[in-house]
Structures are given as structure tokens and as C-alpha cells.
Amino acid sequence: MQRITSPTSHELDELCQRLREFAASPAAAAGDAWPGDTLAWCGEAGVYEWFLPREWGGQDWSEADIIRGYLQLSTACLNTAFIITQRSGACRRIAGGVNPEVAQRLLPDLVSGKSFATVGISHLTTSRRHMARPVLAARACEGGYVLDGFSPWVTGARYASTVVTGATLEDGRQILVALPMDLPGITVPEPVRLVGLSGSATGEVRCDGVEVSREWLLAGPSPNVMNLGTGAGTGGLQTSTLAIGLATAAIDFLEQECGARADLAEATSGLRREQQ
């Protein structure tokens, strides 16, 4: 498969057609299968290069071009596109971390698609942020930190070699680390059954006395570690773009149905005007 170098390229159209065919296949119909094949196709097509600077093997696409790319991907297969948002957030945080050695060690395989990383940061930004005790706590130890607790919403954790996550120290400061998933004390329970996107395998990552070396530190200790650097954020235009992509796919389907059901035409044309 040829690499995609533009959101208007023929190669992106070809990839999205493959994703669309997969999303309509019996393998995807159950909704809870991890889309390993589609993620591999995206790696082969250079999708993971879009989000990173050239110094790390990326193509350094503009935010506008990334949004255009996400719109096409999410229209073709929402589950695949959603997982890629979590993956790209992790890669951006790794690339912008305080330890360039972490980026040198992890990014080559991440950019090529040979490995998978994801994020677990919702407890620092939205989910459970205002609880009396942090759900994932850290304490300093010789050479690094010890993590106890859990990150509640992590996409694809059981398939990841690295999870970019944050924890809170006793004094309220926070750290962000590239957590190797093979460390002792890490467990990944069965993912949550969701109304949609169950195939994203989103759920908890639990840490029971996990010792993570300081070499994996990406940011902090800081009062608001998510305000440092870029990537691995929440909300924003890219998240909204996925919703527009899903709506686009639904309207495409309605337009196909209009041939047999003329009563759908007026409502469908109105939805298309709003989508445009």
C-alpha cells in the first residue's frame, strides 16, 4: 500500500474504501472485535506519520489537514479513527516529553505501526478529577515513582506496549509517564461494554505498587501536568470531527435508502445541508 501524503490523495480514498468494507463486514458487525487489521493497514499507509514532526519520522501535517484526514477515516470506520486519536495523542506526548531518550526508544516502532501506544489521562482532566483522593496516586522512590490505583478510561490497553498516563503525588503535583505495560503490578481487567465503540477495548488499567523508573517520565512533577506540552488532551476539534464523520456515514446511508423510500428524501436533504 502506498503512503498517504495528503488528505486529498487517491491513496487515502483507497484506504477509506478498505475501511468501509471492513466496517460493513460480518467480522465488524458484532461491534466488539479489536480492529487489528484496519490499524495495520493505516500503519502501512503512513497514517501514523501525519501527527509527528519530521525529526521523528513524521510528515508534520497541519492541524487542518489532520482534521480533514480524520473526517474521512471516521466516515469510513469510526472505531478505527477513534483508536487512532488515542494513539496519536500518546505519540505526541512521547515526542514532546522531557526525556528525548523515551522518544528515541519508542517512536520508530510507533510511527511505523509495529507497536501500539495509547493514553489514560481522563482522571487528570475530566473523569474523577474532583474526588477527595486521586484514583491513581504516585509516591517518589529511589530512581522513580511507585503508582497505586487505576486509570479508568484507557483505549486498547490490552494491546498496548505503552500507556501514557498521569498520577498525583501527595502534595497535589502530577506526573506524566510512558508506562511500559509489562511492568510487574499492572493488570488490565475486561474492557467495558459500551453502547458504541466496544471494539475499542476501552476500560481500566490497574496499578498495584508499580515501580516506574524516572527514565519514563514525560512531564512533571507539576501542579497541572496536562498543561505542559502537546498531545493526549481531551475534547477539541478532532474529537468533534469524529462525530461529524459518523453523521456523514449515516447521511450517506440514508441517501442510498432514498432510492427505495422516497419519503426519506426531504429529511435526508435537510440533514445533508446541515452536515455540509
mmCIF file of N, CA and C in Angstrom, residues 15-31 33 35 38 41 73-80 249 253 256:
data_model
loop_
_atom_site.group_PDB
_atom_site.id
_atom_site.type_symbol
_atom_site.label_atom_id
_atom_site.label_comp_id
_atom_site.label_asym_id
_atom_site.label_seq_id
_atom_site.Cartn_x
_atom_site.Cartn_y
_atom_site.Cartn_z
ATOM 1 N N LEU A 15 -7.630 3.694 0.962
ATOM 2 C CA LEU A 15 -7.622 3.175 2.336
ATOM 3 C C LEU A 15 -9.020 3.248 2.939
ATOM 4 N N CYS A 16 -9.691 4.376 2.777
ATOM 5 C CA CYS A 16 -11.023 4.535 3.366
ATOM 6 C C CYS A 16 -12.014 3.549 2.762
ATOM 7 N N GLN A 17 -11.848 3.204 1.496
ATOM 8 C CA GLN A 17 -12.723 2.193 0.908
ATOM 9 C C GLN A 17 -12.501 0.836 1.573
ATOM 10 N N ARG A 18 -11.265 0.498 1.864
ATOM 11 C CA ARG A 18 -10.980 -0.750 2.574
ATOM 12 C C ARG A 18 -11.572 -0.722 3.986
ATOM 13 N N LEU A 19 -11.442 0.423 4.653
ATOM 14 C CA LEU A 19 -12.010 0.549 5.998
ATOM 15 C C LEU A 19 -13.527 0.428 5.951
ATOM 16 N N ARG A 20 -14.141 1.032 4.938
ATOM 17 C CA ARG A 20 -15.595 0.994 4.800
ATOM 18 C C ARG A 20 -16.083 -0.435 4.591
ATOM 19 N N GLU A 21 -15.359 -1.172 3.766
ATOM 20 C CA GLU A 21 -15.731 -2.565 3.513
ATOM 21 C C GLU A 21 -15.577 -3.408 4.772
ATOM 22 N N PHE A 22 -14.528 -3.132 5.548
ATOM 23 C CA PHE A 22 -14.355 -3.863 6.806
ATOM 24 C C PHE A 22 -15.485 -3.549 7.779
ATOM 25 N N ALA A 23 -15.826 -2.254 7.898
ATOM 26 C CA ALA A 23 -16.861 -1.845 8.853
ATOM 27 C C ALA A 23 -18.209 -2.487 8.530
ATOM 28 N N ALA A 24 -18.428 -2.826 7.261
ATOM 29 C CA ALA A 24 -19.690 -3.446 6.858
ATOM 30 C C ALA A 24 -19.631 -4.968 6.860
ATOM 31 N N SER A 25 -18.488 -5.539 7.226
ATOM 32 C CA SER A 25 -18.296 -6.986 7.157
ATOM 33 C C SER A 25 -18.853 -7.679 8.394
ATOM 34 N N PRO A 26 -19.124 -8.991 8.302
ATOM 35 C CA PRO A 26 -19.583 -9.742 9.479
ATOM 36 C C PRO A 26 -18.590 -9.682 10.643
ATOM 37 N N ALA A 27 -17.284 -9.592 10.328
ATOM 38 C CA ALA A 27 -16.266 -9.542 11.385
ATOM 39 C C ALA A 27 -16.438 -8.318 12.279
ATOM 40 N N ALA A 28 -16.943 -7.223 11.699
ATOM 41 C CA ALA A 28 -17.113 -5.989 12.466
ATOM 42 C C ALA A 28 -18.535 -5.830 12.980
ATOM 43 N N ALA A 29 -19.459 -6.663 12.495
ATOM 44 C CA ALA A 29 -20.880 -6.480 12.819
ATOM 45 C C ALA A 29 -21.158 -6.616 14.314
ATOM 46 N N ALA A 30 -20.452 -7.502 14.995
ATOM 47 C CA ALA A 30 -20.693 -7.701 16.425
ATOM 48 C C ALA A 30 -20.318 -6.472 17.240
ATOM 49 N N GLY A 31 -19.388 -5.674 16.715
ATOM 50 C CA GLY A 31 -19.048 -4.407 17.349
ATOM 51 C C GLY A 31 -18.021 -4.485 18.459
ATOM 52 N N ALA A 33 -15.021 -6.487 18.278
ATOM 53 C CA ALA A 33 -13.747 -7.043 17.828
ATOM 54 C C ALA A 33 -12.710 -5.936 17.666
ATOM 55 N N PRO A 35 -10.005 -3.916 15.980
ATOM 56 C CA PRO A 35 -9.743 -3.811 14.536
ATOM 57 C C PRO A 35 -8.259 -3.861 14.203
ATOM 58 N N THR A 38 -7.419 -3.260 10.398
ATOM 59 C CA THR A 38 -7.542 -1.897 9.880
ATOM 60 C C THR A 38 -6.439 -0.993 10.424
ATOM 61 N N TRP A 41 -3.398 -1.696 8.386
ATOM 62 C CA TRP A 41 -3.480 -1.035 7.079
ATOM 63 C C TRP A 41 -3.114 0.440 7.201
ATOM 64 N N LEU A 73 -11.460 9.241 7.669
ATOM 65 C CA LEU A 73 -11.292 7.980 8.383
ATOM 66 C C LEU A 73 -12.526 7.642 9.216
ATOM 67 N N SER A 74 -13.079 8.635 9.914
ATOM 68 C CA SER A 74 -14.217 8.373 10.798
ATOM 69 C C SER A 74 -15.487 8.112 10.009
ATOM 70 N N THR A 75 -15.614 8.669 8.819
ATOM 71 C CA THR A 75 -16.751 8.356 7.971
ATOM 72 C C THR A 75 -16.677 6.901 7.504
ATOM 73 N N ALA A 76 -15.463 6.423 7.274
ATOM 74 C CA ALA A 76 -15.276 5.048 6.794
ATOM 75 C C ALA A 76 -15.383 4.029 7.921
ATOM 76 N N CYS A 77 -14.732 4.276 9.063
ATOM 77 C CA CYS A 77 -14.766 3.340 10.200
ATOM 78 C C CYS A 77 -14.504 4.125 11.479
ATOM 79 N N LEU A 78 -15.560 4.434 12.210
ATOM 80 C CA LEU A 78 -15.441 5.268 13.402
ATOM 81 C C LEU A 78 -14.545 4.624 14.451
ATOM 82 N N ASN A 79 -14.667 3.321 14.648
ATOM 83 C CA ASN A 79 -13.886 2.658 15.685
ATOM 84 C C ASN A 79 -12.388 2.798 15.423
ATOM 85 N N THR A 80 -11.988 2.564 14.180
ATOM 86 C CA THR A 80 -10.577 2.703 13.816
ATOM 87 C C THR A 80 -10.101 4.130 14.036
ATOM 88 N N ALA A 249 -21.501 9.371 7.609
ATOM 89 C CA ALA A 249 -21.765 7.982 7.205
ATOM 90 C C ALA A 249 -23.257 7.658 7.296
ATOM 91 N N PHE A 253 -25.827 6.686 4.143
ATOM 92 C CA PHE A 253 -26.712 5.519 4.143
ATOM 93 C C PHE A 253 -28.152 5.928 3.828
ATOM 94 N N GLN A 256 -28.674 6.505 0.164
ATOM 95 C CA GLN A 256 -28.817 5.243 -0.568
ATOM 96 C C GLN A 256 -30.231 4.689 -0.425
#
